[in-house]
Coordinates of C-alpha atoms in Angstrom, one line a residue:
M1 CA 26.4 5.2 -9.3
A2 CA 27.8 5.6 -5.8
I3 CA 26.0 6.4 -2.6
S4 CA 28.2 9.4 -2.1
D5 CA 26.8 10.8 -5.4
L6 CA 23.2 10.3 -4.2
L7 CA 23.9 11.9 -0.8
S8 CA 22.5 15.4 -1.2
K9 CA 22.4 16.8 2.3
V10 CA 23.9 16.1 5.8
V11 CA 22.3 17.4 9.0
L12 CA 24.6 16.6 11.9
K13 CA 22.4 18.1 14.6
L14 CA 18.7 17.3 14.0
E15 CA 16.3 19.6 15.9
A16 CA 13.6 17.0 15.8
E17 CA 12.3 15.6 19.0
N18 CA 10.0 12.9 17.7
K19 CA 9.4 10.7 14.6
N20 CA 7.1 13.1 12.8
D21 CA 9.6 16.0 13.4
V22 CA 12.4 13.8 11.8
I23 CA 10.2 13.2 8.7
D24 CA 9.4 17.0 8.5
E25 CA 13.0 18.1 8.9
L26 CA 14.6 15.6 6.5
S27 CA 11.8 16.1 3.9
S28 CA 12.3 19.8 4.1
A29 CA 16.1 19.4 3.6
L30 CA 15.4 17.4 0.4
H31 CA 12.9 20.1 -0.7
E32 CA 15.4 22.9 -0.1
A33 CA 18.1 20.9 -2.1
G34 CA 15.7 20.8 -5.0
K35 CA 15.4 17.0 -5.0
I36 CA 11.6 17.0 -4.5
S37 CA 9.1 19.2 -6.3
N38 CA 6.2 18.9 -3.9
L39 CA 7.0 18.6 -0.2
N40 CA 3.5 17.5 1.0
T41 CA 3.1 14.8 -1.7
F42 CA 6.5 13.3 -0.8
K43 CA 5.7 13.4 3.0
E44 CA 2.4 11.7 2.3
A45 CA 4.4 8.9 0.6
I46 CA 6.8 8.6 3.5
L47 CA 4.0 8.4 6.0
K48 CA 2.1 5.9 4.0
R49 CA 5.2 3.7 4.0
E50 CA 5.6 4.2 7.8
M51 CA 2.0 3.0 8.3
E52 CA 2.8 -0.3 6.5
S53 CA 5.7 -1.0 9.1
T54 CA 8.2 1.2 10.8
T55 CA 11.5 1.9 9.0
G56 CA 13.2 2.2 12.3
I57 CA 15.3 -1.0 11.8
G58 CA 17.0 -0.9 15.2
E59 CA 20.6 -0.7 16.3
G60 CA 20.1 3.1 16.3
V61 CA 19.3 3.3 12.6
A62 CA 16.1 4.4 10.7
I63 CA 15.8 4.5 7.0
P64 CA 12.5 6.3 6.0
H65 CA 12.0 5.9 2.3
A66 CA 9.4 6.2 -0.4
K67 CA 8.9 6.2 -4.2
S68 CA 6.9 9.2 -5.4
S69 CA 6.2 11.2 -8.5
A70 CA 7.2 14.3 -6.4
V71 CA 10.9 13.2 -6.5
N72 CA 13.0 14.9 -9.1
E73 CA 16.0 12.5 -8.9
P74 CA 17.1 9.7 -6.5
S75 CA 18.6 11.3 -3.4
I76 CA 19.6 10.6 0.2
V77 CA 19.6 13.0 3.1
F78 CA 21.5 12.0 6.3
G79 CA 20.5 13.2 9.7
R80 CA 22.0 12.5 13.2
S81 CA 20.5 12.9 16.7
D82 CA 23.3 12.6 19.3
A83 CA 20.7 12.2 22.1
G84 CA 18.6 9.8 20.1
L85 CA 14.9 9.8 19.8
D86 CA 11.9 7.4 19.7
Y87 CA 11.4 6.4 16.0
E88 CA 9.3 3.3 16.9
A89 CA 12.3 1.1 16.1
L90 CA 11.9 -2.6 16.0
D91 CA 14.2 -3.1 19.0
G92 CA 12.5 -0.4 21.0
Q93 CA 15.7 1.6 21.4
P94 CA 16.3 5.3 20.5
S95 CA 17.4 6.0 16.9
H96 CA 20.5 8.2 16.2
L97 CA 21.2 7.8 12.5
F98 CA 18.6 8.6 9.9
F99 CA 18.8 8.1 6.1
M100 CA 15.8 9.4 4.2
I101 CA 15.7 7.9 0.7
A102 CA 13.7 9.6 -2.1
V103 CA 13.2 7.7 -5.3
P104 CA 11.2 8.8 -8.3
E105 CA 8.6 6.4 -9.7
G106 CA 10.7 5.9 -12.9
A107 CA 14.1 5.4 -11.2
N108 CA 16.5 3.2 -13.2
N109 CA 18.2 0.1 -11.9
E110 CA 21.5 1.8 -11.5
H111 CA 20.1 4.2 -8.9
L112 CA 18.2 1.5 -7.1
N113 CA 21.1 -0.8 -6.9
A114 CA 23.3 2.0 -5.4
L115 CA 20.6 2.7 -2.9
S116 CA 20.5 -0.9 -1.9
K117 CA 24.2 -0.9 -0.9
L118 CA 23.3 1.5 1.9
S119 CA 21.8 -1.4 3.9
S120 CA 25.0 -3.4 3.6
Y121 CA 27.1 -0.6 4.9
L122 CA 24.9 0.0 7.9
M123 CA 25.3 -3.6 9.0
E124 CA 28.9 -2.9 9.9
P125 CA 29.3 -1.5 13.5
G126 CA 32.6 0.1 12.5
F127 CA 31.0 2.2 9.7
K128 CA 28.1 3.3 12.0
E129 CA 30.6 4.3 14.6
T130 CA 32.4 6.6 12.0
L131 CA 29.1 8.3 11.2
L132 CA 28.3 8.8 14.9
K133 CA 31.7 10.4 15.5
A134 CA 31.7 12.6 12.4
E135 CA 32.4 16.3 13.3
K136 CA 31.8 17.9 10.0
E137 CA 29.5 17.3 7.0
E138 CA 32.6 16.5 4.9
D139 CA 33.4 13.7 7.3
V140 CA 30.2 11.9 6.4
F141 CA 30.7 12.3 2.6
N142 CA 34.3 11.1 3.0
A143 CA 33.2 8.0 5.0
F144 CA 31.1 6.9 2.1
K145 CA 33.7 7.6 -0.5
E146 CA 36.4 5.6 1.5
K147 CA 33.9 2.8 1.9
E148 CA 33.1 2.7 -1.8
Q149 CA 36.8 2.8 -2.7
S150 CA 37.6 -0.1 -0.4
E151 CA 34.9 -2.3 -1.8
G152 CA 35.0 -1.0 -5.5
D153 CA 32.0 0.3 -7.2
A154 CA 30.8 -2.9 -8.7
D155 CA 27.1 -3.3 -9.0
T156 CA 26.8 -7.0 -8.5
E157 CA 25.0 -9.3 -6.1
K158 CA 27.2 -10.6 -3.3
E159 CA 27.1 -14.3 -3.1
A160 CA 27.4 -16.2 0.3
S161 CA 30.8 -17.6 1.1
T162 CA 31.2 -21.2 0.1
E163 CA 34.3 -21.9 2.1
S164 CA 34.0 -25.3 3.8
V165 CA 34.0 -25.2 7.6
D166 CA 34.8 -28.9 7.8
D167 CA 35.2 -31.2 4.8
T168 CA 33.6 -34.1 6.7
V169 CA 30.4 -32.1 7.5
V170 CA 27.5 -31.9 5.0
R171 CA 26.5 -28.2 5.0
K172 CA 22.8 -27.3 5.1
K173 CA 21.6 -25.5 2.0
I174 CA 19.0 -22.8 2.4
V175 CA 17.3 -20.6 -0.3
A176 CA 15.4 -17.4 0.6
V177 CA 13.4 -14.6 -0.9
T178 CA 13.2 -11.2 0.6
A179 CA 10.8 -8.4 -0.4
C180 CA 9.2 -5.3 1.0
P181 CA 6.5 -3.0 -0.4
T182 CA 8.9 -0.4 -1.8
G183 CA 11.8 -2.7 -2.4
I184 CA 14.4 -0.2 -1.5
A185 CA 15.8 -0.8 1.9
H186 CA 14.3 -3.6 4.0
T187 CA 14.6 -6.1 1.1
F188 CA 18.3 -5.8 0.9
M189 CA 18.9 -5.5 4.7
A190 CA 17.1 -8.7 5.3
A191 CA 19.1 -10.5 2.6
D192 CA 22.4 -9.2 4.0
N193 CA 21.5 -10.3 7.5
L194 CA 20.4 -13.7 6.4
K195 CA 23.7 -14.2 4.5
A196 CA 25.8 -13.1 7.3
K197 CA 24.1 -15.2 9.9
A198 CA 24.1 -18.2 7.5
K199 CA 27.9 -17.9 7.2
E200 CA 28.3 -17.7 10.9
L201 CA 26.1 -20.9 11.4
G202 CA 27.9 -22.8 8.7
Y203 CA 25.0 -22.9 6.2
D204 CA 25.1 -22.4 2.4
I205 CA 22.5 -19.9 1.4
K206 CA 21.3 -18.1 -1.8
V207 CA 19.0 -15.2 -1.4
Q208 CA 16.8 -13.8 -4.1
T209 CA 15.9 -10.1 -3.6
N210 CA 12.6 -8.8 -5.1
G211 CA 13.5 -5.1 -5.1
S212 CA 12.4 -2.1 -7.0
G213 CA 15.0 -2.7 -9.7
G214 CA 13.6 -6.2 -10.3
V215 CA 14.5 -9.7 -9.1
K216 CA 18.2 -10.2 -8.4
N217 CA 20.1 -13.4 -7.8
E218 CA 17.0 -15.3 -9.0
L219 CA 16.6 -18.8 -7.6
T220 CA 16.7 -21.6 -10.2
K221 CA 14.8 -24.8 -10.2
K222 CA 18.0 -26.6 -9.3
D223 CA 18.7 -24.2 -6.3
I224 CA 15.3 -25.0 -4.9
E225 CA 15.6 -28.8 -5.5
E226 CA 18.9 -29.0 -3.7
A227 CA 17.7 -26.8 -0.7
D228 CA 17.1 -28.3 2.7
G229 CA 14.7 -25.4 3.5
V230 CA 13.1 -22.3 2.2
I231 CA 12.7 -18.8 3.8
V232 CA 10.4 -16.2 2.5
A233 CA 10.9 -13.0 4.5
A234 CA 8.5 -10.7 2.7
S235 CA 6.0 -7.9 3.5
T236 CA 4.4 -8.2 0.0
K237 CA 3.1 -10.9 -2.2
V238 CA 5.6 -13.6 -3.3
D239 CA 4.9 -16.5 -5.6
L240 CA 5.3 -19.6 -3.5
E241 CA 4.4 -22.2 -6.1
P242 CA 8.1 -23.0 -6.9
F243 CA 8.6 -24.1 -3.3
A244 CA 5.9 -26.8 -3.3
G245 CA 7.1 -29.9 -1.4
K246 CA 9.8 -27.9 0.5
P247 CA 10.0 -27.0 4.2
L248 CA 8.9 -23.3 4.1
V249 CA 9.3 -20.6 6.7
Q250 CA 7.2 -17.5 6.0
A251 CA 7.8 -14.2 8.0
P252 CA 7.6 -10.5 7.6
V253 CA 10.7 -8.9 6.0
T254 CA 11.5 -7.3 9.3
D255 CA 12.1 -10.7 10.9
G256 CA 14.8 -11.3 8.3
I257 CA 16.5 -8.2 9.6
R258 CA 15.9 -8.7 13.3
E259 CA 15.8 -12.6 13.7
P260 CA 17.8 -14.2 10.9
E261 CA 19.2 -16.9 13.2
R262 CA 15.7 -18.1 14.2
L263 CA 14.5 -18.3 10.6
L264 CA 17.6 -20.1 9.4
K265 CA 17.5 -22.7 12.1
K266 CA 13.8 -23.3 11.6
A267 CA 14.3 -23.9 7.9
A268 CA 17.4 -26.0 8.3
E269 CA 16.5 -28.2 11.1
G270 CA 13.1 -29.5 9.9
D271 CA 10.9 -27.4 12.1
A272 CA 9.1 -25.8 9.1
S273 CA 5.9 -27.2 7.6
I274 CA 6.0 -28.6 4.1
Y275 CA 4.4 -26.2 1.6
Q276 CA 1.7 -28.0 -0.2
G277 CA 1.5 -25.8 -3.3
D278 CA -1.7 -24.0 -2.6
S279 CA -1.5 -20.6 -4.3
S280 CA -4.2 -19.1 -2.1
S281 CA -1.7 -19.4 0.7
N282 CA 0.9 -17.2 -0.9
Q283 CA 2.7 -14.8 1.3
E284 CA 0.4 -11.9 2.1
A285 CA 1.5 -8.4 3.0
K286 CA 2.3 -8.3 6.6
D287 CA 4.2 -5.9 8.9
S288 CA 6.4 -6.6 11.8
G289 CA 3.4 -6.6 14.2
G290 CA 1.1 -8.5 12.0
S291 CA -1.8 -6.2 12.7
K292 CA -1.6 -3.8 9.8
G293 CA -1.0 -6.2 6.9
R294 CA -3.8 -6.4 4.4
T295 CA -4.6 -10.0 4.0
G296 CA -7.4 -12.4 3.1
F297 CA -10.9 -11.0 2.3
Y298 CA -9.9 -7.3 2.3
K299 CA -6.9 -7.8 0.1
H300 CA -8.8 -9.7 -2.6
L301 CA -11.8 -7.3 -2.4
M302 CA -9.5 -4.3 -2.9
N303 CA -7.8 -6.0 -5.8
G304 CA -11.2 -6.2 -7.5
V305 CA -12.2 -2.7 -6.5
S306 CA -8.9 -1.1 -7.6
N307 CA -9.1 -2.6 -11.0
M308 CA -12.8 -1.7 -11.4
L309 CA -12.4 1.9 -10.2
P310 CA -11.3 3.5 -13.5
L311 CA -14.5 2.2 -15.1
V312 CA -16.5 3.6 -12.2
V313 CA -14.9 7.0 -12.4
G314 CA -14.8 7.3 -16.2
G315 CA -18.2 5.8 -16.7
G316 CA -19.9 7.7 -13.8
I317 CA -18.7 11.1 -14.9
L318 CA -19.8 10.4 -18.5
I319 CA -23.2 9.4 -17.2
A320 CA -23.3 12.6 -15.0
L321 CA -22.4 14.7 -18.0
S322 CA -25.1 13.1 -20.0
F323 CA -27.7 14.0 -17.4
M324 CA -26.4 17.6 -17.4
I325 CA -26.8 18.0 -21.1
D326 CA -30.2 16.3 -21.4
I327 CA -31.8 14.4 -18.6
D328 CA -34.1 12.7 -21.1
G329 CA -31.2 11.5 -23.2
N330 CA -32.6 12.8 -26.5
N331 CA -29.6 15.1 -27.3
P332 CA -27.2 13.1 -29.5
I333 CA -24.1 14.1 -27.4
A334 CA -26.0 13.1 -24.2
K335 CA -27.0 9.8 -25.8
L336 CA -23.4 9.1 -26.9
F337 CA -22.1 9.8 -23.4
M338 CA -24.7 7.5 -21.9
T339 CA -23.9 4.8 -24.4
I340 CA -20.2 5.0 -23.5
G341 CA -20.5 5.5 -19.8
G342 CA -23.7 3.6 -18.9
D343 CA -24.2 0.9 -21.5
N344 CA -20.5 -0.1 -21.8
A345 CA -18.2 1.2 -19.1
F346 CA -20.7 0.5 -16.3
F347 CA -21.7 -2.8 -17.9
L348 CA -18.1 -4.0 -17.3
L349 CA -18.1 -3.1 -13.6
V350 CA -19.3 -6.3 -12.2
P351 CA -17.4 -8.7 -14.5
V352 CA -14.1 -6.8 -13.9
L353 CA -14.7 -6.7 -10.1
S354 CA -15.4 -10.5 -10.0
G355 CA -12.5 -11.4 -12.4
F356 CA -9.9 -9.6 -10.4
I357 CA -11.1 -10.8 -7.1
A358 CA -10.8 -14.3 -8.4
M359 CA -7.3 -13.6 -9.9
S360 CA -6.2 -12.2 -6.5
I361 CA -7.1 -15.5 -4.8
A362 CA -6.0 -18.0 -7.4
D363 CA -3.7 -16.0 -9.7
R364 CA -4.2 -16.0 -13.5
P365 CA -6.2 -19.3 -13.7
G366 CA -8.9 -17.5 -11.6
L367 CA -9.5 -14.7 -14.1
A368 CA -11.6 -16.4 -16.7
P369 CA -14.1 -18.1 -14.2
G370 CA -14.3 -14.8 -12.3
L371 CA -15.2 -12.8 -15.4
V372 CA -17.8 -15.3 -16.5
G373 CA -19.4 -15.4 -13.1
G374 CA -19.4 -11.6 -12.9
L375 CA -21.0 -11.4 -16.4
M376 CA -23.7 -13.8 -15.3
A377 CA -24.3 -11.7 -12.2
A378 CA -24.6 -8.5 -14.4
N379 CA -26.9 -10.1 -16.9
G380 CA -29.0 -11.7 -14.3
G381 CA -29.6 -8.6 -12.2
A382 CA -27.5 -9.8 -9.2
G383 CA -25.4 -6.6 -9.6
F384 CA -22.6 -5.7 -7.4
L385 CA -23.3 -8.2 -4.7
G386 CA -23.5 -11.0 -7.2
G387 CA -20.0 -9.8 -8.5
L388 CA -18.5 -10.0 -5.1
I389 CA -19.9 -13.5 -4.5
S390 CA -18.9 -14.8 -8.0
G391 CA -15.3 -13.5 -7.6
F392 CA -14.7 -15.3 -4.3
L393 CA -16.6 -18.3 -5.6
A394 CA -14.5 -18.6 -8.8
G395 CA -11.2 -17.9 -7.0
Y396 CA -11.7 -20.6 -4.3
A397 CA -13.1 -23.0 -6.9
V398 CA -9.8 -22.8 -8.8
V399 CA -7.8 -23.1 -5.6
L400 CA -9.7 -26.3 -4.9
L401 CA -9.1 -27.5 -8.5
K402 CA -5.3 -27.0 -8.0
K403 CA -5.5 -29.2 -5.0
L404 CA -7.5 -31.9 -6.8
F405 CA -5.2 -31.9 -9.9
R406 CA -2.0 -31.7 -7.9
N407 CA -1.1 -35.3 -8.3
L408 CA -1.8 -35.7 -12.0
P409 CA 1.0 -37.1 -14.1
Q410 CA 3.8 -34.7 -15.1
S411 CA 2.9 -35.2 -18.8
L412 CA -0.5 -33.5 -18.1
E413 CA 1.0 -30.4 -16.3
G414 CA 0.7 -28.2 -19.4
L415 CA -3.0 -29.0 -19.7
K416 CA -3.9 -27.5 -16.3
P417 CA -3.8 -23.8 -17.2
V418 CA -5.1 -24.1 -20.7
L419 CA -7.8 -26.7 -20.3
L420 CA -8.5 -28.1 -16.8
Y421 CA -8.6 -24.9 -14.8
P422 CA -10.7 -22.8 -17.3
L423 CA -13.1 -25.6 -18.1
F424 CA -13.9 -26.8 -14.6
G425 CA -13.5 -23.4 -13.1
I426 CA -16.0 -21.8 -15.5
L427 CA -18.3 -24.8 -15.1
I428 CA -18.4 -24.8 -11.3
T429 CA -18.8 -21.0 -11.0
G430 CA -21.5 -20.9 -13.7
V431 CA -23.6 -23.7 -12.1
V432 CA -23.5 -22.2 -8.6
M433 CA -24.1 -18.6 -10.0
N434 CA -27.1 -19.9 -11.9
L435 CA -28.6 -21.0 -8.6
L436 CA -27.8 -17.7 -6.8
I437 CA -28.8 -15.1 -9.5
G438 CA -32.5 -15.2 -8.7
P439 CA -32.3 -14.7 -4.9
L440 CA -29.5 -12.1 -5.4
G441 CA -31.5 -10.2 -8.0
G442 CA -34.5 -10.2 -5.6
F443 CA -32.4 -8.9 -2.8
N444 CA -31.0 -6.1 -5.0
E445 CA -34.5 -4.9 -6.0
W446 CA -35.5 -5.0 -2.3
L447 CA -32.5 -2.9 -1.3
K448 CA -33.2 -0.3 -4.1
D449 CA -36.8 -0.1 -3.0
A450 CA -35.8 0.2 0.7
L451 CA -33.4 3.0 0.0
S452 CA -35.8 4.8 -2.3
S453 CA -38.4 4.7 0.4
L454 CA -36.3 5.8 3.4
G455 CA -37.9 8.4 5.4
T456 CA -36.0 11.6 6.2
G457 CA -34.9 10.5 9.6
N458 CA -33.5 7.2 8.4
A459 CA -31.9 8.8 5.3
V460 CA -30.1 11.2 7.5
L461 CA -28.9 8.4 9.8
L462 CA -27.5 6.5 6.8
G463 CA -25.7 9.7 5.7
I464 CA -24.2 10.2 9.2
I465 CA -22.9 6.7 9.3
I466 CA -21.4 6.4 5.9
G467 CA -20.1 10.0 6.1
G468 CA -18.3 9.3 9.4
M469 CA -16.9 6.1 8.0
M470 CA -15.0 8.0 5.3
A471 CA -13.0 9.8 8.0
I472 CA -12.2 7.0 10.5
D473 CA -9.1 5.7 8.7
M474 CA -8.9 8.1 5.7
G475 CA -8.4 5.6 2.9
G476 CA -8.2 2.5 4.9
P477 CA -10.5 -0.5 5.1
I478 CA -13.4 1.3 6.8
N479 CA -13.2 4.2 4.3
K480 CA -13.1 1.8 1.4
A481 CA -16.0 -0.2 2.8
A482 CA -18.2 2.9 2.7
Y483 CA -17.0 3.9 -0.7
T484 CA -17.6 0.4 -2.1
F485 CA -21.1 0.5 -0.7
G486 CA -21.7 3.8 -2.6
I487 CA -20.3 2.3 -5.8
A488 CA -22.6 -0.7 -5.6
L489 CA -25.6 1.7 -5.2
V490 CA -24.5 3.9 -8.1
E491 CA -24.2 0.8 -10.3
A492 CA -27.8 -0.1 -9.1
G493 CA -29.0 3.4 -10.1
T494 CA -29.3 4.9 -6.5
Y495 CA -27.2 8.0 -6.3
G496 CA -28.0 9.7 -3.0
P497 CA -25.6 7.8 -0.7
M498 CA -22.7 8.5 -3.0
A499 CA -23.2 12.2 -2.6
A500 CA -23.0 11.7 1.2
I501 CA -20.0 9.5 0.9
M502 CA -18.1 12.0 -1.3
A503 CA -19.0 14.9 1.1
G504 CA -17.7 12.9 4.1
G505 CA -14.5 12.1 2.2
M506 CA -13.9 15.7 1.4
V507 CA -14.3 17.1 4.9
P508 CA -11.1 15.8 6.6
P509 CA -8.6 17.6 4.4
L510 CA -10.8 20.7 4.0
G511 CA -11.3 20.9 7.7
M512 CA -7.5 20.6 8.3
A513 CA -6.9 23.3 5.6
I514 CA -9.3 25.7 7.3
A515 CA -7.9 24.9 10.7
T516 CA -4.3 25.7 9.6
T517 CA -5.6 29.0 8.3
I518 CA -7.7 30.1 11.3
F519 CA -5.7 28.5 14.2
K520 CA -2.2 28.9 12.9
S521 CA -0.6 28.6 16.4
R522 CA -1.9 25.0 16.6
F523 CA 0.3 23.9 13.8
N524 CA 4.0 24.1 12.9
K525 CA 5.4 25.6 9.7
Q526 CA 5.3 22.4 7.7
E527 CA 1.7 21.7 8.7
R528 CA 0.6 25.1 7.7
E529 CA 2.2 24.6 4.4
A530 CA 0.5 21.2 4.0
G531 CA -2.8 23.0 4.8
K532 CA -2.5 25.1 1.6
T533 CA -2.3 21.9 -0.5
A534 CA -5.1 20.3 1.5
Y535 CA -7.5 22.9 0.1
I536 CA -7.0 21.5 -3.5
L537 CA -6.8 17.9 -2.5
G538 CA -9.9 18.1 -0.3
A539 CA -11.9 19.8 -3.0
S540 CA -10.8 17.0 -5.3
F541 CA -12.2 14.3 -2.9
I542 CA -8.7 13.0 -1.8
T543 CA -9.3 12.1 1.8
E544 CA -5.7 10.9 2.2
A545 CA -4.5 14.5 2.2
A546 CA -5.5 14.6 5.9
I547 CA -3.3 11.6 6.8
P548 CA -0.2 13.8 7.7
F549 CA -2.2 15.7 10.3
A550 CA -3.8 12.5 11.6
A551 CA -0.4 10.8 11.9
A552 CA 1.0 13.7 14.0
D553 CA -2.1 13.9 16.3
P554 CA -4.4 11.0 15.7
V555 CA -6.9 11.2 18.5
R556 CA -7.7 14.9 18.2
V557 CA -7.6 15.1 14.3
I558 CA -9.5 11.8 13.7
S559 CA -12.2 12.7 16.3
A560 CA -12.7 16.1 14.7
S561 CA -12.7 14.7 11.2
V562 CA -15.3 12.0 12.0
A563 CA -17.6 14.5 13.6
G564 CA -17.4 16.9 10.6
S565 CA -17.7 14.1 8.0
A566 CA -20.8 12.6 9.8
L567 CA -22.4 16.1 9.8
A568 CA -21.7 16.6 6.1
G569 CA -23.0 13.1 5.2
G570 CA -26.2 13.6 7.2
L571 CA -26.9 17.0 5.7
A572 CA -26.3 15.8 2.2
M573 CA -29.0 13.1 2.7
L574 CA -31.2 15.7 4.4
F575 CA -30.9 18.1 1.5
G576 CA -31.6 15.4 -1.1
N577 CA -28.2 15.6 -2.8
A578 CA -27.4 12.8 -5.2
T579 CA -24.8 12.3 -7.9
P580 CA -23.9 9.5 -10.4
A581 CA -20.3 10.7 -10.4
P582 CA -18.3 8.6 -7.9
H583 CA -15.3 10.9 -7.8
G584 CA -14.1 14.4 -8.6
G585 CA -15.3 16.3 -5.5
L586 CA -16.3 19.9 -6.2
F587 CA -15.0 19.6 -9.8
V588 CA -18.1 17.5 -10.6
I589 CA -20.4 19.8 -8.6
L590 CA -22.7 20.4 -11.5
T591 CA -23.6 16.7 -11.6
V592 CA -25.1 17.0 -8.0
E593 CA -28.7 17.6 -7.4
N594 CA -29.3 20.7 -5.2
A595 CA -25.6 21.7 -5.7
I596 CA -25.8 24.9 -3.6
L597 CA -27.1 22.9 -0.6
Y598 CA -24.4 20.3 -1.2
I599 CA -21.7 22.9 -0.9
I600 CA -23.4 24.1 2.3
A601 CA -23.3 20.6 3.7
I602 CA -19.6 20.2 2.9
L603 CA -18.7 23.6 4.3
A604 CA -20.7 22.9 7.5
G605 CA -18.7 19.6 8.0
A606 CA -15.4 21.2 7.2
L607 CA -16.0 24.1 9.6
L608 CA -17.0 21.8 12.4
T609 CA -13.8 19.8 11.9
A610 CA -11.7 23.0 11.8
F611 CA -13.1 24.4 15.0
L612 CA -13.1 21.2 16.9
T613 CA -9.4 20.8 15.9
G614 CA -8.6 24.3 17.0
I615 CA -10.3 23.7 20.3
L616 CA -8.7 20.3 21.0
K617 CA -5.2 20.9 19.8
K618 CA -2.5 22.7 21.8
S619 CA -0.5 25.6 20.6
K620 CA 2.9 24.9 19.0
T621 CA 5.9 27.0 19.1
V622 CA 7.1 26.6 15.5

């Protein structure tokens, strides 16, 4: 598969004036070409990728890309801005050449490997110059065809040159791993830059790429043993255990693109610290600025919550249906639903939460101690809070065990994962949790009593706070913190706050949808189209549907959304709304107490968001 076969559209004169306009224009071109089935879903995936780190790689090039279920087939659309525009590039310079890559979730390796070649081509100044000077669309297609013909269409990993610079000089040997969240562009650009710079410096290098198509050019044990240094340029998790005892340089994948010489010299000249083999220090997801990467506590917590969430949603809705059929549980069907959802699905919440938090911290050896600690918390009445504590306790206990057992004889290496880690991990976690269960159970009872006895004023204040939190970052850490709090209370049998949380989460997309309908002049054509989809997504409690609007105008949209969500959350608590269903939005409205008032609360918040947006935003001409 050649890049020229994947190139579906060429736009030589982009009308876009800023980053969001580029995304709109190129996404629309893909949609018009029939390469994507849902424009808004694909744009959301592109914007989500941009939030992780900019795809403006510098040197005048940007490669926005995403994998999405909305993509019909792997495709590329090329756009050019002769004047250049600000795409938040890594080098701070205007971007002129734009390649938007669309990859379906089930893309095969042939397509992914072809897409990875694009990064290699763009590293060559002569090829970029050809694209900048192209006068017709055919010139762009021909440039790629000629490039492919000159290099052949072989789909193999390029190895670094092994030509000796000087037979009397011992060349430094470096091994590296590159990886990015989507594994489409940055992974291979970092690898190509490291190899090119290593050749220039006279180093031998082998680079393993952890791309969407799987691991390529995999490092062997011998490669690592012979290496003078290791580079891990990655913005997603990479297993560092094979590099124990080696000088290790860790950096975001963008540093591999922008600063390959610095990384190589640091690894080769002994400036890197020796990696001690602590799996808890594995490379965390970071972006080029280091401020948006999800690391540490939040990353481990979200791993537990995401694995627990299917039990929460499935079990919660079954419990809600049981209540709808027969609140007393005497009906056989209601009793069956409660048995499945409450006695079993919900019973697994805390152990699964704890187990996967521990696994995130200590990898697979942490799972068993985490599950046992979580089960002790569930059986002992320590609940959700106990699960959180046991997960982190088990994870870091296993990390400590790995350090303690690091110097055991090689002959005992095989006993660590099957005997030593589970035995001592479960023992340590169990002993500590046995001491904590009593106090945690008492705290849980106090919290339930306190929430149950909240006066109207305090309940409304709680609703305002947790409702507003749902809109601040629309799916980010603050949103997830509020949602996790609601899940904990549902698990404990307190359902009011979850109703406020769900109302707060529905308001931003519904508010934007209403705003695009009433205040059409405040939005461009693409935004008005996105507003239609936001009605459905908002009603389904998918807060992220408002992200495209927030990305285009963050201050005004987020301010209006927080105000509306806070109002909806406060009214939900004032109206006494409550639901055991932790997801579903209006599609589980029959599970909500005082359902009509709940709808009023949501509409009030959405209308406030819509009118504040209409007042704050300026008119647009398209």
